[in-house]
XYZ file of C-alpha atoms in Angstrom:
435
model
C -14.007 36.777 -99.717
C -14.208 38.843 -102.925
C -10.880 38.893 -104.748
C -10.119 42.577 -105.556
C -6.708 41.787 -107.077
C -8.031 40.488 -110.401
C -7.797 43.947 -112.016
C -4.320 44.622 -110.634
C -1.188 43.922 -112.671
C 1.017 40.973 -111.694
C 3.744 43.086 -110.062
C 1.189 44.917 -107.930
C -0.336 41.595 -106.859
C 3.100 40.341 -105.797
C 3.765 43.524 -103.816
C 0.347 43.274 -102.191
C 0.979 39.637 -101.233
C 4.388 40.591 -99.785
C 2.713 43.196 -97.603
C 0.100 40.621 -96.478
C 2.949 38.166 -95.682
C 4.663 40.766 -93.497
C 1.433 41.476 -91.625
C 0.797 37.746 -91.199
C 4.330 37.182 -89.876
C 3.748 40.004 -87.397
C 0.649 38.220 -86.055
C 2.626 34.939 -85.813
C 5.414 36.655 -83.871
C 2.879 38.064 -81.431
C 1.309 34.588 -81.017
C 4.791 33.150 -80.362
C 5.453 35.847 -77.754
C 2.105 35.079 -76.115
C 2.803 31.331 -75.946
C 6.320 31.824 -74.552
C 5.595 34.729 -72.231
C 7.097 34.265 -68.769
C 6.861 36.976 -66.105
C 9.974 38.126 -64.254
C 10.212 36.704 -60.748
C 10.901 39.730 -58.541
C 9.282 38.505 -55.339
C 11.384 38.460 -52.186
C 11.853 35.158 -50.323
C 11.489 35.479 -46.576
C 11.891 31.766 -45.798
C 15.318 30.322 -46.637
C 15.851 26.574 -46.199
C 19.068 25.904 -44.227
C 21.454 23.049 -44.943
C 20.033 19.610 -44.207
C 21.060 18.705 -40.619
C 23.540 15.993 -39.664
C 27.229 15.136 -39.985
C 28.120 12.841 -42.881
C 31.206 11.431 -44.531
C 30.380 13.151 -47.828
C 27.827 15.538 -49.317
C 26.396 12.760 -51.466
C 24.995 11.047 -48.355
C 23.482 14.350 -47.176
C 21.757 14.926 -50.541
C 20.576 11.312 -50.670
C 18.940 11.598 -47.246
C 17.428 14.985 -48.078
C 15.732 13.659 -51.220
C 14.726 10.239 -49.842
C 11.570 11.486 -48.067
C 8.625 13.718 -48.997
C 8.963 16.216 -46.160
C 5.427 17.579 -46.604
C 3.758 14.289 -45.558
C 2.450 13.808 -42.042
C 4.649 10.738 -41.359
C 7.825 12.365 -42.736
C 9.568 12.248 -39.328
C 8.930 8.502 -38.991
C 10.100 7.848 -42.547
C 13.243 9.935 -42.027
C 14.039 8.019 -38.826
C 13.814 4.711 -40.727
C 15.996 6.005 -43.585
C 18.559 7.455 -41.174
C 18.763 4.142 -39.329
C 19.338 2.233 -42.557
C 21.987 4.690 -43.746
C 23.910 5.747 -40.650
C 23.370 3.031 -38.029
C 26.498 1.040 -37.070
C 26.783 -2.160 -38.988
C 25.709 -5.148 -36.962
C 28.143 -8.086 -36.994
C 27.172 -10.661 -39.555
C 26.748 -13.306 -36.858
C 26.273 -12.908 -33.127
C 26.116 -16.573 -32.015
C 28.873 -18.252 -30.039
C 32.099 -18.369 -32.063
C 33.016 -21.639 -33.715
C 36.508 -22.838 -32.713
C 38.306 -25.677 -34.453
C 38.510 -28.923 -32.564
C 41.875 -29.796 -31.010
C 44.211 -31.637 -33.377
C 47.936 -32.405 -33.175
C 50.024 -34.414 -35.631
C 52.645 -35.365 -33.005
C 49.917 -36.867 -30.830
C 48.756 -38.971 -33.741
C 52.332 -40.236 -34.235
C 52.554 -41.164 -30.530
C 49.193 -42.917 -30.787
C 50.528 -44.955 -33.725
C 53.742 -45.744 -31.831
C 51.780 -46.817 -28.758
C 49.434 -48.986 -30.818
C 52.448 -50.578 -32.565
C 54.093 -51.427 -29.222
C 50.802 -52.802 -27.926
C 50.429 -54.925 -31.022
C 54.006 -56.247 -30.624
C 53.361 -57.243 -27.006
C 50.167 -59.062 -27.974
C 51.858 -60.809 -30.866
C 54.704 -61.850 -28.547
C 52.250 -63.359 -26.067
C 50.047 -65.073 -28.662
C 53.040 -66.446 -30.617
C 55.681 -67.112 -27.944
C 53.445 -68.975 -25.479
C 52.148 -71.545 -28.045
C 55.732 -72.137 -29.228
C 56.899 -72.746 -25.630
C 53.946 -75.039 -24.963
C 54.731 -76.970 -28.144
C 58.426 -77.402 -27.143
C 57.697 -78.240 -23.495
C 57.351 -82.029 -24.058
C 60.822 -82.118 -25.639
C 62.746 -80.238 -22.946
C 64.456 -83.540 -21.926
C 66.542 -83.001 -25.076
C 69.370 -80.516 -24.492
C 69.150 -78.816 -27.884
C 65.402 -78.443 -27.637
C 65.730 -77.010 -24.140
C 68.288 -74.451 -25.343
C 65.993 -73.390 -28.217
C 63.030 -73.112 -25.857
C 64.944 -71.003 -23.367
C 66.194 -68.728 -26.198
C 62.658 -68.297 -27.564
C 61.349 -67.562 -24.084
C 64.116 -64.966 -23.502
C 63.411 -63.266 -26.833
C 59.684 -63.143 -26.116
C 60.285 -61.720 -22.639
C 62.664 -59.093 -24.065
C 60.225 -58.047 -26.797
C 57.354 -57.953 -24.320
C 59.258 -55.845 -21.766
C 60.635 -53.462 -24.424
C 57.117 -53.048 -25.872
C 55.752 -52.303 -22.410
C 58.543 -49.769 -21.862
C 57.845 -48.154 -25.226
C 54.126 -47.999 -24.399
C 54.848 -46.384 -21.027
C 57.210 -43.810 -22.559
C 54.723 -43.059 -25.358
C 51.904 -42.579 -22.860
C 54.014 -40.246 -20.720
C 55.051 -38.250 -23.793
C 51.468 -38.281 -25.040
C 50.175 -36.950 -21.719
C 52.826 -34.221 -21.650
C 52.192 -33.055 -25.213
C 48.424 -33.351 -24.813
C 48.372 -31.234 -21.657
C 50.588 -28.568 -23.233
C 48.523 -28.523 -26.435
C 45.243 -28.419 -24.515
C 46.530 -25.514 -22.430
C 47.435 -23.625 -25.592
C 44.088 -24.550 -27.126
C 42.162 -23.319 -24.078
C 44.138 -20.072 -24.081
C 43.325 -19.549 -27.745
C 39.672 -20.349 -27.094
C 39.511 -17.874 -24.203
C 41.212 -15.254 -26.384
C 38.687 -15.822 -29.184
C 35.754 -15.619 -26.784
C 37.138 -12.453 -25.167
C 37.615 -10.846 -28.600
C 34.056 -11.789 -29.513
C 32.694 -10.343 -26.255
C 34.716 -7.158 -26.862
C 33.211 -6.855 -30.337
C 29.728 -7.161 -28.829
C 30.515 -4.515 -26.209
C 31.913 -2.176 -28.886
C 28.808 -2.677 -30.999
C 26.523 -1.965 -28.040
C 28.476 1.227 -27.271
C 28.305 2.359 -30.897
C 24.583 1.549 -30.944
C 23.976 3.591 -27.784
C 25.971 6.493 -29.241
C 23.963 6.225 -32.453
C 20.670 6.363 -30.541
C 21.783 9.628 -28.892
C 22.918 10.931 -32.272
C 19.577 9.896 -33.818
C 17.603 11.701 -31.119
C 19.600 14.915 -31.712
C 19.213 14.518 -35.486
C 15.420 14.111 -35.260
C 15.153 17.289 -33.153
C 17.216 19.169 -35.743
C 15.208 17.600 -38.565
C 11.886 18.729 -37.048
C 13.150 22.312 -36.936
C 14.514 22.048 -40.470
C 11.214 20.534 -41.679
C 9.191 23.435 -40.284
C 11.347 25.908 -42.208
C 11.184 23.696 -45.289
C 7.352 23.566 -45.176
C 7.225 27.351 -44.731
C 9.517 27.672 -47.746
C 7.268 25.340 -49.792
C 4.155 27.315 -48.820
C 5.898 30.557 -49.725
C 6.971 29.127 -53.106
C 3.412 27.982 -53.818
C 2.073 31.469 -53.070
C 4.734 33.056 -55.280
C 3.958 30.527 -58.017
C 0.287 31.536 -57.904
C 1.263 35.210 -58.134
C 3.559 34.486 -61.096
C 0.719 32.616 -62.815
C -1.565 35.621 -62.335
C 1.206 37.869 -63.682
C 1.568 35.566 -66.701
C -2.164 35.679 -67.431
C -2.184 39.459 -67.132
C 0.862 39.724 -69.410
C -0.745 37.377 -71.961
C -3.970 39.401 -71.919
C -1.971 42.600 -72.315
C -0.068 41.215 -75.314
C -3.292 39.886 -76.825
C -5.112 43.177 -76.501
C -2.208 45.565 -77.162
C -0.300 43.663 -79.860
C -2.222 40.757 -81.373
C -5.625 42.391 -81.884
C -4.184 45.500 -83.620
C -1.936 43.330 -85.832
C -4.846 41.033 -86.657
C -7.140 43.970 -87.416
C -4.533 45.546 -89.653
C -4.069 42.239 -91.487
C -7.810 41.754 -91.960
C -8.265 45.307 -93.253
C -5.445 45.013 -95.778
C -6.084 41.412 -96.863
C -8.982 41.471 -99.307
C -7.723 38.872 -101.782
C -6.649 35.769 -99.834
C -8.483 33.591 -97.345
C -6.916 32.600 -94.018
C -6.518 29.022 -95.250
C -3.694 30.076 -97.604
C -1.979 32.605 -95.347
C 0.572 29.996 -94.037
C 1.656 29.288 -97.681
C 1.597 32.842 -98.950
C 5.364 32.824 -99.632
C 4.896 29.774 -101.884
C 2.156 31.599 -103.830
C 4.463 34.611 -104.247
C 7.216 32.340 -105.646
C 4.777 30.792 -108.143
C 3.745 34.251 -109.362
C 7.309 35.542 -109.453
C 8.582 32.504 -111.449
C 5.873 32.947 -114.073
C 4.153 29.680 -113.319
C 0.942 31.586 -112.508
C -0.476 34.926 -113.691
C -2.830 35.708 -110.832
C -3.683 34.575 -107.341
C -6.358 32.121 -108.476
C -3.956 30.342 -110.824
C -1.286 30.311 -108.102
C -3.741 28.721 -105.649
C -4.837 26.136 -108.237
C -1.203 25.352 -109.084
C -0.363 25.073 -105.383
C -3.287 22.673 -104.859
C -2.124 20.669 -107.879
C 1.422 20.513 -106.492
C 0.089 19.424 -103.128
C -2.066 16.790 -104.817
C 0.945 15.463 -106.736
C 3.052 15.422 -103.590
C 0.305 13.509 -101.807
C 0.181 11.064 -104.737
C 3.971 10.703 -104.644
C 3.871 10.240 -100.896
C 1.152 7.630 -101.314
C 3.258 5.863 -103.963
C 6.283 6.009 -101.698
C 4.218 4.528 -98.907
C 2.950 1.807 -101.260
C 6.517 1.073 -102.374
C 7.725 1.038 -98.778
C 4.852 -1.281 -97.844
C 5.661 -3.556 -100.789
C 9.326 -3.675 -99.807
C 8.333 -4.316 -96.219
C 6.110 -7.221 -97.301
C 8.901 -8.600 -99.493
C 11.406 -8.280 -96.650
C 9.027 -9.939 -94.240
C 8.333 -12.727 -96.732
C 12.070 -13.183 -97.278
C 12.665 -13.220 -93.527
C 9.870 -15.789 -93.112
C 11.442 -17.966 -95.792
C 14.862 -17.603 -94.177
C 13.344 -18.406 -90.796
C 11.563 -21.488 -92.170
C 14.757 -22.565 -93.915
C 16.714 -22.026 -90.702
C 14.132 -23.993 -88.723
C 14.251 -26.797 -91.286
C 18.062 -26.886 -91.178
C 17.991 -26.775 -87.387
C 15.509 -29.650 -87.383
C 17.714 -31.663 -89.737
C 20.807 -30.902 -87.654
C 18.939 -31.905 -84.507
C 17.848 -35.145 -86.186
C 21.455 -35.821 -87.218
C 22.662 -35.082 -83.676
C 19.955 -37.376 -82.311
C 21.023 -40.112 -84.720
C 24.649 -39.630 -83.684
C 23.677 -39.731 -80.017
C 21.711 -42.942 -80.569
C 24.614 -44.448 -82.523
C 27.044 -43.419 -79.794
C 24.687 -44.822 -77.155
C 24.482 -48.092 -79.097
C 28.291 -48.299 -79.343
C 28.632 -47.408 -75.677
C 26.124 -50.117 -74.770
C 28.025 -52.659 -76.862
C 31.321 -51.624 -75.300
C 29.773 -51.746 -71.830
C 28.333 -55.221 -72.502
C 31.730 -56.311 -73.817
C 33.509 -54.896 -70.771
C 30.972 -56.535 -68.456
C 31.436 -59.854 -70.221
C 35.218 -59.556 -70.085
C 35.020 -58.497 -66.449
C 32.778 -61.489 -65.712
C 35.224 -63.836 -67.457
C 38.170 -62.269 -65.654
C 36.290 -62.653 -62.389
C 35.597 -66.296 -63.158
C 39.267 -66.799 -64.052
C 40.355 -65.104 -60.824
C 37.955 -67.241 -58.814
C 39.240 -70.375 -60.562
C 42.844 -69.348 -59.840
C 41.920 -68.502 -56.265
C 40.315 -71.928 -55.890
C 43.409 -73.564 -57.373
C 45.629 -71.491 -55.108
C 43.468 -72.365 -52.089
C 43.597 -76.043 -53.042
C 47.390 -75.830 -53.449
C 47.747 -74.116 -50.090
C 45.441 -76.686 -48.494
C 47.571 -79.493 -49.919
C 50.778 -77.734 -48.804
C 49.288 -77.182 -45.357
C 48.242 -80.852 -45.182
C 51.720 -81.907 -46.306
C 53.284 -79.540 -43.763
C 51.039 -80.899 -41.007
C 51.852 -84.467 -42.066
C 55.580 -83.738 -41.901
C 55.126 -82.011 -38.530
C 53.235 -85.062 -37.285
C 56.019 -87.334 -38.563
C 58.620 -85.097 -36.883
C 56.695 -85.216 -33.617
C 56.275 -89.016 -33.866
C 59.967 -89.390 -34.742
C 61.007 -87.130 -31.851
C 58.690 -88.932 -29.443
C 59.968 -92.306 -30.690
C 63.638 -91.330 -30.321
C 63.118 -89.616 -26.952
C 61.465 -92.713 -25.556
C 63.963 -95.134 -27.169
C 66.531 -96.854 -24.934
C 69.135 -96.625 -27.730
C 68.728 -92.845 -28.399
C 72.166 -91.926 -27.082
C 73.966 -94.646 -29.105
C 71.857 -94.700 -32.311
C 73.440 -93.256 -35.475
C 69.998 -92.707 -37.073
C 68.583 -90.737 -34.118
C 65.762 -88.283 -35.104
C 66.146 -89.153 -38.839
C 63.972 -92.225 -39.421
C 60.349 -92.882 -38.658
C 59.054 -96.300 -37.644
C 62.560 -97.379 -36.761
C 62.959 -101.171 -36.655
C 65.614 -100.877 -33.920
C 63.247 -99.054 -31.543
C 63.573 -100.307 -27.950
C 61.241 -98.707 -25.398
C 62.812 -97.604 -22.162
């Protein structure tokens, strides 16, 4: 483009550039209007979508169901049935097996069992202790004192045995009474639990049957609503196509009636500046007005120089930012390596402490085991000594019992037993005279 502004004075050039800027801004405004043109929607809607069918606790559930399915798809009815079942079906009990009832327990019964076992044990002890004592005293019943002791022991044993039997009988009767009453209460509670469980099942079945009827009515309503919804969607698509045609026509009208005349006017008036510099024409005007350039060519060269310097500065800023980034990354790597090294050293120290603690624990365990072994040996030695002492005491006791039996037998069979002053006090009596 031939620059016809070279012969013009500076003020005239500035005025000319201002006029070109106004014409250029006019073209930009028209382009903006073209890009953002939207036709007015004046089309009448014949299909109105009614409220989504169904009765719900809140509107949130209604909206959730309405937007959970793509109603235009062929299987929309099946999908809506599945969603409605998941959302509105009565909640099934967590478990429908037979109810678990606690086994029968009663603390009073346990006490009676203990009492009965105690009485049983007493009766057994009486039999196993009293009878041997009576059998042992039987050979000496010719002595009056021995006979009295034997009869007293026998009477005590019989009393304990009979009282134990009576206690056992009373405990069993009480046990049977309490057990029957408790079992009756337990069975009543069990029947009540089972009846409640059966009632819950019946209620659930009734709610399920009611839900099935409700679901059938809902699906019929949904099919009708879906037909109107699809008609509404089809109508909206047709209106959308019409609005798109209206938009294209409006854009063409603006292009032909506004943009082309503005562009033609700009091209006719602009004979000094190429389109490349039209976006920065205000910057060129400022350079001329501030005296930094005397004509358009100098203003363009100065603008290019400024842009070049800004690019250089931007490049330097990028280089500086890259350098700082590299330094930061290097510093972070060094900090990371240092942290890893310190972590490794700390882990080694912890490992050493664990090994040292394990070694001490092993030593303490070995020491405890050794002490336990020694204590066990000492206990076994004491137990052996105690067993030996008891064996000796038992042998001494048996020896004395044997001497007492021999002495009693000797005196009982002696002809002088009624007149002897040493009766039942001396073994191997020299004055012994058999009867």
